[in-house]
């Protein structure tokens, strides 16, 4: 008897009929002899609708109240899924994140899991029940409800798999796995059979929206093998995310990721003296704004420009923070460009072979795409481009790296 942790995304539980189909799937697994803990997301676009409702009431809703509001979406789907299992004659119980023992810090809207007390879950499993856990939520030390950030149910699932010492977590979604690029943008994209944690992390943080990046981090940390597969197409094998890729695959570009909601913030004419970067990025970190690429220009007459990128949604807040720091920085002004996107080439093979960057820049140039900024890691090269050219850039690079072929 194996214990399996599964997760079903919002589109997989979008209406009553879909919930019943997922319940079928879980019931079959249970009848086959497995113990199942399934994490569910909120139905369809529920979370977006709740956010929209809140915005109709308040332009700056309290972060604490937002979390209480948003966590209800997952409670709805978890209870309905449990009822659907009851209809199938399967013993099941729904648990909120708090009831499942998920403890987090108190950073509303992007809380991090600090620990999971598995006692209650163990008791339910021992009693022969399937557990349906409301995803993307936990409880702070002060007993306040928190949420883990958009898409956080993946992280709930992988963290539960780690805590319950299940060596596999199955993420079910509306696509057939991790693709070499987003198939909606690049029709030639194909599903990957497997991928390493590091590669997946780079893909997830640079725009492959299939997986929550933090879920991959938790998987890597606790060595939880993650299967990403289609909920309704049971013939598609899906993609395995695990420690090692095979030797041959380790030598290639694995995928192209993109983001189309990127903003650039430039602090102009900053005096070039020690401590400037610290004074700028400390308050941004304190405001929990995650800064992506950072570029400091060579200084001219003791003054330099400092540019960084953030998600478009964070731009207004980032500018607020920077403006407050301007006097201390002795900087002149902040300018922004909110109309950008990124395209990234990812693969472990890049660490050792120098030709990848040249191939990438040549392909973008041939495609008439201007590069605004470049950043790299060991296994990734990212270019900032105009938002309107992101889709073209993805297609051009997919072709240049021959990703349409096995
Ligand atoms: N319902 C939340 C969201 O839409 C969490 C999740 O789906 O994982 O972001
Ligand atoms: Mg969702």
Short mmCIF file of C-alpha atoms and ligand atoms in Angstrom, two decimals:
data_model
loop_
_atom_site.label_atom_id
_atom_site.label_comp_id
_atom_site.label_asym_id
_atom_site.label_seq_id
_atom_site.Cartn_x
_atom_site.Cartn_y
_atom_site.Cartn_z
CA UNK A 1 0.00 0.00 0.00
CA UNK A 2 1.58 3.23 -1.13
CA UNK A 3 0.77 6.70 0.12
CA UNK A 4 0.37 9.12 -2.74
CA UNK A 5 -0.06 12.88 -2.55
CA UNK A 6 -1.89 14.39 -5.49
CA UNK A 7 -2.88 17.90 -6.46
CA UNK A 8 -5.68 18.97 -8.77
CA UNK A 9 -5.55 22.49 -10.19
CA UNK A 10 -8.40 24.96 -10.53
CA UNK A 11 -9.32 23.99 -14.09
CA UNK A 12 -9.51 20.31 -13.05
CA UNK A 13 -12.18 21.12 -10.46
CA UNK A 14 -13.86 23.91 -12.43
CA UNK A 15 -17.43 22.62 -12.14
CA UNK A 16 -19.47 19.86 -10.50
CA UNK A 17 -18.98 17.42 -13.39
CA UNK A 18 -15.21 17.87 -13.30
CA UNK A 19 -15.15 17.40 -9.55
CA UNK A 20 -17.02 14.12 -10.06
CA UNK A 21 -14.52 12.99 -12.70
CA UNK A 22 -11.61 13.74 -10.41
CA UNK A 23 -13.39 11.92 -7.59
CA UNK A 24 -13.66 8.92 -9.96
CA UNK A 25 -9.95 9.04 -10.52
CA UNK A 26 -9.19 9.20 -6.81
CA UNK A 27 -11.70 6.42 -6.08
CA UNK A 28 -10.05 4.13 -8.63
CA UNK A 29 -6.70 4.75 -7.01
CA UNK A 30 -8.09 3.95 -3.56
CA UNK A 31 -9.74 0.76 -4.81
CA UNK A 32 -6.37 -0.17 -6.30
CA UNK A 33 -5.01 -0.16 -2.75
CA UNK A 34 -3.31 3.23 -2.40
CA UNK A 35 -3.77 5.76 0.38
CA UNK A 36 -4.50 9.17 -1.12
CA UNK A 37 -4.02 12.70 0.13
CA UNK A 38 -5.29 15.09 -2.54
CA UNK A 39 -4.74 18.84 -2.50
CA UNK A 40 -7.23 20.92 -4.45
CA UNK A 41 -7.14 24.46 -5.83
CA UNK A 42 -10.15 26.75 -5.90
CA UNK A 43 -12.70 26.03 -8.64
CA UNK A 44 -11.86 27.65 -11.98
CA UNK A 45 -11.33 31.39 -11.69
CA UNK A 46 -12.65 31.65 -8.13
CA UNK A 47 -9.50 33.25 -6.75
CA UNK A 48 -9.49 35.93 -9.46
CA UNK A 49 -13.18 36.58 -8.84
CA UNK A 50 -12.61 37.00 -5.11
CA UNK A 51 -9.73 39.40 -5.78
CA UNK A 52 -11.95 41.33 -8.14
CA UNK A 53 -14.71 41.55 -5.53
CA UNK A 54 -12.28 42.86 -2.95
CA UNK A 55 -11.05 45.51 -5.38
CA UNK A 56 -14.61 46.70 -5.89
CA UNK A 57 -14.77 47.33 -2.16
CA UNK A 58 -11.30 48.69 -1.52
CA UNK A 59 -8.32 49.85 -3.57
CA UNK A 60 -5.94 48.76 -0.80
CA UNK A 61 -7.61 45.88 0.99
CA UNK A 62 -5.96 44.67 4.19
CA UNK A 63 -3.56 41.82 3.45
CA UNK A 64 -4.85 39.84 6.41
CA UNK A 65 -8.46 40.08 5.25
CA UNK A 66 -7.43 39.21 1.68
CA UNK A 67 -5.94 35.95 2.89
CA UNK A 68 -9.03 35.03 4.87
CA UNK A 69 -11.12 35.83 1.80
CA UNK A 70 -8.97 33.95 -0.71
CA UNK A 71 -8.50 30.80 1.34
CA UNK A 72 -12.26 30.19 1.18
CA UNK A 73 -12.02 29.25 -2.52
CA UNK A 74 -10.04 26.12 -1.76
CA UNK A 75 -12.34 25.22 1.11
CA UNK A 76 -15.30 25.15 -1.28
CA UNK A 77 -13.59 22.76 -3.70
CA UNK A 78 -12.22 20.51 -0.93
CA UNK A 79 -15.62 20.00 0.64
CA UNK A 80 -17.33 19.34 -2.70
CA UNK A 81 -14.61 16.84 -3.67
CA UNK A 82 -15.08 15.06 -0.35
CA UNK A 83 -18.84 14.85 -0.92
CA UNK A 84 -18.25 13.47 -4.42
CA UNK A 85 -16.06 10.74 -2.90
CA UNK A 86 -18.75 9.96 -0.34
CA UNK A 87 -21.16 9.48 -3.25
CA UNK A 88 -18.76 6.84 -4.58
CA UNK A 89 -18.76 5.05 -1.24
CA UNK A 90 -15.23 6.17 -0.40
CA UNK A 91 -14.41 7.24 3.15
CA UNK A 92 -13.02 10.77 2.89
CA UNK A 93 -12.62 13.95 4.89
CA UNK A 94 -11.76 17.52 3.92
CA UNK A 95 -9.17 19.47 5.91
CA UNK A 96 -8.32 23.15 5.69
CA UNK A 97 -4.62 24.00 5.65
CA UNK A 98 -4.81 24.75 9.38
CA UNK A 99 -6.55 21.45 10.14
CA UNK A 100 -3.94 19.63 8.09
CA UNK A 101 -1.31 21.09 10.43
CA UNK A 102 0.34 23.48 7.96
CA UNK A 103 2.15 26.21 9.87
CA UNK A 104 3.47 29.31 8.12
CA UNK A 105 5.10 32.63 8.85
CA UNK A 106 2.78 35.67 8.97
CA UNK A 107 3.63 37.22 5.60
CA UNK A 108 0.11 37.52 4.22
CA UNK A 109 -0.28 36.80 0.53
CA UNK A 110 3.06 35.04 0.23
CA UNK A 111 3.48 33.09 3.44
CA UNK A 112 6.11 30.38 3.68
CA UNK A 113 5.54 27.02 5.28
CA UNK A 114 7.52 26.74 8.53
CA UNK A 115 6.47 23.24 9.46
CA UNK A 116 3.77 20.62 9.10
CA UNK A 117 2.31 18.74 12.03
CA UNK A 118 1.14 15.50 10.44
CA UNK A 119 -0.62 14.03 13.47
CA UNK A 120 -4.18 14.73 12.36
CA UNK A 121 -3.50 13.55 8.81
CA UNK A 122 -1.91 10.34 10.12
CA UNK A 123 -4.96 9.68 12.24
CA UNK A 124 -7.30 10.10 9.28
CA UNK A 125 -5.14 7.91 7.04
CA UNK A 126 -4.97 5.23 9.73
CA UNK A 127 -8.75 5.33 9.90
CA UNK A 128 -8.80 4.51 6.18
CA UNK A 129 -9.91 7.92 4.94
CA UNK A 130 -8.88 9.81 1.84
CA UNK A 131 -7.89 13.33 2.84
CA UNK A 132 -8.81 16.27 0.65
CA UNK A 133 -6.70 19.26 1.67
CA UNK A 134 -7.60 22.84 0.78
CA UNK A 135 -4.52 24.09 -1.08
CA UNK A 136 -2.44 27.27 -0.82
CA UNK A 137 -3.09 28.05 2.84
CA UNK A 138 -1.81 27.66 6.34
CA UNK A 139 -1.95 29.13 9.81
CA UNK A 140 0.45 31.61 11.40
CA UNK A 141 1.69 31.37 14.98
CA UNK A 142 -1.05 33.83 15.92
CA UNK A 143 -3.70 31.55 14.43
CA UNK A 144 -4.26 33.82 11.49
CA UNK A 145 -5.06 32.31 8.13
CA UNK A 146 -2.35 32.86 5.54
CA UNK A 147 -2.04 32.05 1.85
CA UNK A 148 1.11 30.93 0.05
CA UNK A 149 0.81 33.16 -3.03
CA UNK A 150 -0.83 32.60 -6.39
CA UNK A 151 -0.48 29.03 -7.61
CA UNK A 152 0.56 27.96 -4.11
CA UNK A 153 -1.41 24.70 -4.03
CA UNK A 154 1.50 22.99 -5.80
CA UNK A 155 3.68 23.95 -2.88
CA UNK A 156 1.11 22.63 -0.42
CA UNK A 157 1.12 19.29 -2.23
CA UNK A 158 4.88 18.84 -2.46
CA UNK A 159 5.32 19.98 1.16
CA UNK A 160 2.71 17.45 2.30
CA UNK A 161 4.45 14.70 0.32
CA UNK A 162 7.72 15.61 2.06
CA UNK A 163 6.12 15.77 5.52
CA UNK A 164 4.26 12.48 5.04
CA UNK A 165 7.43 10.89 3.64
CA UNK A 166 5.72 9.89 0.44
CA UNK A 167 8.37 9.75 -2.25
CA UNK A 168 6.13 10.94 -5.01
CA UNK A 169 3.82 13.85 -5.59
CA UNK A 170 1.45 13.93 -8.56
CA UNK A 171 0.39 17.31 -9.89
CA UNK A 172 -2.64 17.07 -12.17
CA UNK A 173 -3.45 19.97 -14.41
CA UNK A 174 -5.03 20.93 -17.73
CA UNK A 175 -1.85 20.31 -19.73
CA UNK A 176 -0.01 17.08 -20.49
CA UNK A 177 3.14 17.99 -18.52
CA UNK A 178 6.05 20.39 -18.79
CA UNK A 179 6.53 21.50 -22.38
CA UNK A 180 9.63 22.67 -24.20
CA UNK A 181 7.83 26.05 -24.42
CA UNK A 182 4.31 27.31 -23.76
CA UNK A 183 2.22 25.51 -26.45
CA UNK A 184 -0.25 28.39 -26.53
CA UNK A 185 2.54 30.62 -27.81
CA UNK A 186 4.62 28.04 -29.65
CA UNK A 187 2.64 25.33 -31.46
CA UNK A 188 5.80 23.25 -32.05
CA UNK A 189 6.35 22.79 -28.30
CA UNK A 190 6.32 19.21 -27.03
CA UNK A 191 6.04 17.61 -23.59
CA UNK A 192 9.30 16.63 -21.89
CA UNK A 193 9.60 13.13 -20.47
CA UNK A 194 11.65 14.31 -17.52
CA UNK A 195 13.55 17.31 -16.26
CA UNK A 196 15.93 18.08 -13.37
CA UNK A 197 14.89 20.18 -10.36
CA UNK A 198 17.37 22.94 -11.24
CA UNK A 199 16.16 23.20 -14.80
CA UNK A 200 12.54 23.13 -13.71
CA UNK A 201 13.22 25.83 -11.14
CA UNK A 202 14.72 28.09 -13.77
CA UNK A 203 11.81 27.39 -16.11
CA UNK A 204 9.25 28.01 -13.36
CA UNK A 205 10.81 31.26 -12.14
CA UNK A 206 11.22 32.58 -15.66
CA UNK A 207 7.69 31.95 -16.74
CA UNK A 208 6.66 28.31 -17.25
CA UNK A 209 3.46 28.73 -15.32
CA UNK A 210 2.74 25.02 -15.04
CA UNK A 211 4.47 24.69 -11.67
CA UNK A 212 4.83 26.95 -8.64
CA UNK A 213 8.60 27.54 -8.31
CA UNK A 214 8.52 27.06 -4.54
CA UNK A 215 7.01 23.61 -5.02
CA UNK A 216 10.05 22.63 -7.09
CA UNK A 217 12.36 24.02 -4.38
CA UNK A 218 10.65 21.93 -1.73
CA UNK A 219 10.81 18.89 -4.00
CA UNK A 220 14.55 19.36 -4.52
CA UNK A 221 15.16 19.91 -0.82
CA UNK A 222 13.33 16.76 0.29
CA UNK A 223 13.94 14.71 -2.83
CA UNK A 224 10.27 14.31 -3.66
CA UNK A 225 9.81 13.10 -7.22
CA UNK A 226 7.11 15.18 -8.89
CA UNK A 227 4.92 13.95 -11.74
CA UNK A 228 3.15 16.68 -13.71
CA UNK A 229 0.40 15.22 -15.87
CA UNK A 230 -3.01 15.81 -17.37
CA UNK A 231 -6.08 15.31 -15.17
CA UNK A 232 -8.38 14.15 -17.91
CA UNK A 233 -6.08 12.66 -20.55
CA UNK A 234 -4.90 9.56 -18.76
CA UNK A 235 -3.01 8.31 -21.81
CA UNK A 236 -0.46 11.13 -21.73
CA UNK A 237 2.58 10.09 -19.65
CA UNK A 238 3.34 13.55 -18.24
CA UNK A 239 6.71 14.85 -17.07
CA UNK A 240 8.78 13.62 -14.12
CA UNK A 241 10.73 16.25 -12.20
CA UNK A 242 13.57 14.61 -10.31
CA UNK A 243 17.19 14.88 -9.26
CA UNK A 244 18.96 13.59 -12.35
CA UNK A 245 18.26 13.93 -15.99
CA UNK A 246 19.82 11.33 -18.21
CA UNK A 247 23.31 11.99 -19.42
CA UNK A 248 22.27 12.87 -22.93
CA UNK A 249 19.60 15.30 -21.91
CA UNK A 250 22.03 16.98 -19.55
CA UNK A 251 23.78 18.33 -22.61
CA UNK A 252 20.95 20.24 -24.16
CA UNK A 253 18.75 23.25 -23.93
CA UNK A 254 15.59 21.81 -22.37
CA UNK A 255 13.11 24.61 -22.73
CA UNK A 256 12.21 28.20 -23.50
CA UNK A 257 10.35 30.13 -20.83
CA UNK A 258 8.79 33.53 -21.10
CA UNK A 259 7.10 36.20 -19.04
CA UNK A 260 4.99 38.98 -20.45
CA UNK A 261 4.34 41.06 -17.33
CA UNK A 262 7.69 42.58 -16.60
CA UNK A 263 8.50 46.14 -15.62
CA UNK A 264 11.83 47.92 -15.56
CA UNK A 265 12.62 50.48 -12.89
CA UNK A 266 15.62 52.77 -13.35
CA UNK A 267 16.98 54.97 -10.60
CA UNK A 268 18.76 57.78 -12.38
CA UNK A 269 21.94 59.62 -11.47
CA UNK A 270 22.79 57.77 -8.29
CA UNK A 271 26.09 58.88 -6.71
CA UNK A 272 28.54 56.02 -7.16
CA UNK A 273 29.53 55.33 -3.55
CA UNK A 274 29.50 52.28 -1.28
CA UNK A 275 26.20 51.28 0.27
CA UNK A 276 23.94 52.58 -2.49
CA UNK A 277 22.76 49.17 -3.66
CA UNK A 278 22.19 48.10 -0.07
CA UNK A 279 20.14 51.23 0.67
CA UNK A 280 18.03 50.57 -2.38
CA UNK A 281 17.46 46.85 -2.18
CA UNK A 282 17.02 46.51 1.58
CA UNK A 283 13.73 48.45 1.64
CA UNK A 284 12.55 46.54 -1.44
CA UNK A 285 13.27 43.27 0.33
CA UNK A 286 11.55 44.54 3.47
CA UNK A 287 8.47 45.23 1.32
CA UNK A 288 8.71 41.63 0.03
CA UNK A 289 9.10 42.81 -3.56
CA UNK A 290 11.09 40.30 -5.47
CA UNK A 291 13.58 41.94 -7.73
CA UNK A 292 14.75 40.04 -10.74
CA UNK A 293 17.54 41.32 -12.95
CA UNK A 294 19.73 44.09 -11.57
CA UNK A 295 22.08 46.17 -13.70
CA UNK A 296 24.32 48.98 -12.57
CA UNK A 297 25.82 51.02 -15.39
CA UNK A 298 29.45 52.11 -15.40
CA UNK A 299 29.56 55.52 -13.71
CA UNK A 300 30.11 58.76 -15.55
CA UNK A 301 31.39 61.67 -13.46
CA UNK A 302 30.59 59.82 -10.25
CA UNK A 303 26.98 59.17 -11.20
CA UNK A 304 25.45 55.89 -12.28
CA UNK A 305 22.05 54.49 -13.29
CA UNK A 306 20.71 51.49 -11.44
CA UNK A 307 18.12 49.40 -13.24
CA UNK A 308 16.13 46.44 -11.94
CA UNK A 309 13.13 44.46 -13.10
CA UNK A 310 10.05 43.41 -11.15
CA UNK A 311 6.71 41.83 -12.01
CA UNK A 312 4.39 44.48 -13.54
CA UNK A 313 2.03 44.03 -10.58
CA UNK A 314 4.80 45.08 -8.20
CA UNK A 315 5.89 48.13 -10.18
CA UNK A 316 3.77 50.73 -8.38
CA UNK A 317 4.83 49.49 -4.96
CA UNK A 318 8.48 49.27 -6.02
CA UNK A 319 8.39 52.87 -7.22
CA UNK A 320 6.82 53.96 -3.91
CA UNK A 321 9.64 52.29 -2.02
CA UNK A 322 12.35 53.74 -4.26
CA UNK A 323 10.90 57.26 -4.10
CA UNK A 324 11.05 57.15 -0.32
CA UNK A 325 14.70 56.15 -0.53
CA UNK A 326 15.66 58.83 -3.11
CA UNK A 327 16.81 61.54 -0.66
CA UNK A 328 19.01 59.07 1.21
CA UNK A 329 20.41 57.77 -2.06
CA UNK A 330 21.00 61.27 -3.34
CA UNK A 331 19.56 60.10 -6.64
CA UNK A 332 17.81 62.28 -9.14
CA UNK A 333 14.74 60.42 -10.33
CA UNK A 334 13.00 57.10 -10.99
CA UNK A 335 11.78 56.16 -14.44
CA UNK A 336 9.80 53.06 -15.37
CA UNK A 337 8.90 50.99 -18.39
CA UNK A 338 6.01 48.64 -17.74
CA UNK A 339 5.71 47.23 -21.23
CA UNK A 340 8.30 44.47 -21.19
CA UNK A 341 8.66 40.74 -21.11
CA UNK A 342 11.41 38.18 -20.88
CA UNK A 343 12.41 35.14 -22.83
CA UNK A 344 14.77 32.55 -21.33
CA UNK A 345 16.71 29.58 -22.62
CA UNK A 346 17.24 26.89 -19.96
CA UNK A 347 19.36 23.74 -19.77
CA UNK A 348 22.14 22.30 -17.61
CA UNK A 349 24.27 21.77 -20.72
CA UNK A 350 24.79 25.52 -20.90
CA UNK A 351 27.13 25.62 -17.93
CA UNK A 352 29.92 24.01 -19.92
CA UNK A 353 29.32 25.05 -23.51
CA UNK A 354 29.86 28.65 -24.64
CA UNK A 355 27.90 28.61 -27.89
CA UNK A 356 24.41 28.93 -26.42
CA UNK A 357 24.45 32.67 -25.82
CA UNK A 358 25.69 33.35 -29.34
CA UNK A 359 22.98 31.12 -30.84
CA UNK A 360 20.35 32.90 -28.77
CA UNK A 361 21.42 36.44 -29.67
CA UNK A 362 21.79 35.55 -33.36
CA UNK A 363 18.31 34.00 -33.47
CA UNK A 364 16.74 37.06 -31.82
CA UNK A 365 18.62 39.40 -34.14
CA UNK A 366 17.51 37.41 -37.21
CA UNK A 367 13.95 37.61 -35.84
CA UNK A 368 14.16 41.40 -35.66
CA UNK A 369 13.86 41.35 -31.86
CA UNK A 370 15.74 43.95 -29.84
CA UNK A 371 17.31 42.88 -26.55
CA UNK A 372 16.90 45.45 -23.76
CA UNK A 373 18.80 43.64 -21.00
CA UNK A 374 20.57 40.33 -20.59
CA UNK A 375 20.98 38.25 -17.45
CA UNK A 376 22.39 34.79 -16.94
CA UNK A 377 22.74 31.99 -14.43
CA UNK A 378 24.76 28.78 -14.78
CA UNK A 379 21.95 27.11 -16.67
CA UNK A 380 19.88 30.00 -18.04
CA UNK A 381 20.15 33.02 -20.32
CA UNK A 382 17.36 35.58 -20.11
CA UNK A 383 16.72 38.52 -22.44
CA UNK A 384 14.40 41.39 -21.67
CA UNK A 385 12.40 42.33 -24.79
CA UNK A 386 9.34 44.42 -25.69
CA UNK A 387 6.18 42.72 -24.49
CA UNK A 388 4.75 42.73 -28.03
CA UNK A 389 7.70 40.65 -29.25
CA UNK A 390 7.73 37.98 -26.53
CA UNK A 391 5.72 35.38 -28.45
CA UNK A 392 7.86 35.80 -31.57
CA UNK A 393 11.00 35.48 -29.50
CA UNK A 394 9.80 32.18 -28.01
CA UNK A 395 9.06 30.69 -31.44
CA UNK A 396 12.33 31.86 -32.93
CA UNK A 397 14.36 30.37 -30.07
CA UNK A 398 12.42 27.10 -29.99
CA UNK A 399 13.34 26.69 -33.62
CA UNK A 400 16.96 27.81 -33.22
CA UNK A 401 17.59 25.20 -30.52
CA UNK A 402 15.72 22.48 -32.45
CA UNK A 403 13.40 21.82 -29.52
CA UNK A 404 10.65 20.47 -31.76
CA UNK A 405 12.77 17.30 -32.21
CA UNK A 406 13.46 14.58 -29.62
N1 LIG B 1 -6.34 29.30 -6.04
C1 LIG B 1 -5.04 29.88 -5.92
C2 LIG B 1 -4.69 30.62 -7.19
O1 LIG B 1 -5.47 30.64 -8.12
C3 LIG B 1 -4.00 28.86 -5.57
C4 LIG B 1 -3.78 27.78 -6.60
O2 LIG B 1 -4.56 27.65 -7.53
O3 LIG B 1 -2.81 27.03 -6.47
O4 LIG B 1 -3.65 31.19 -7.27
MG1 LIG B 2 -5.74 28.52 -9.40
#
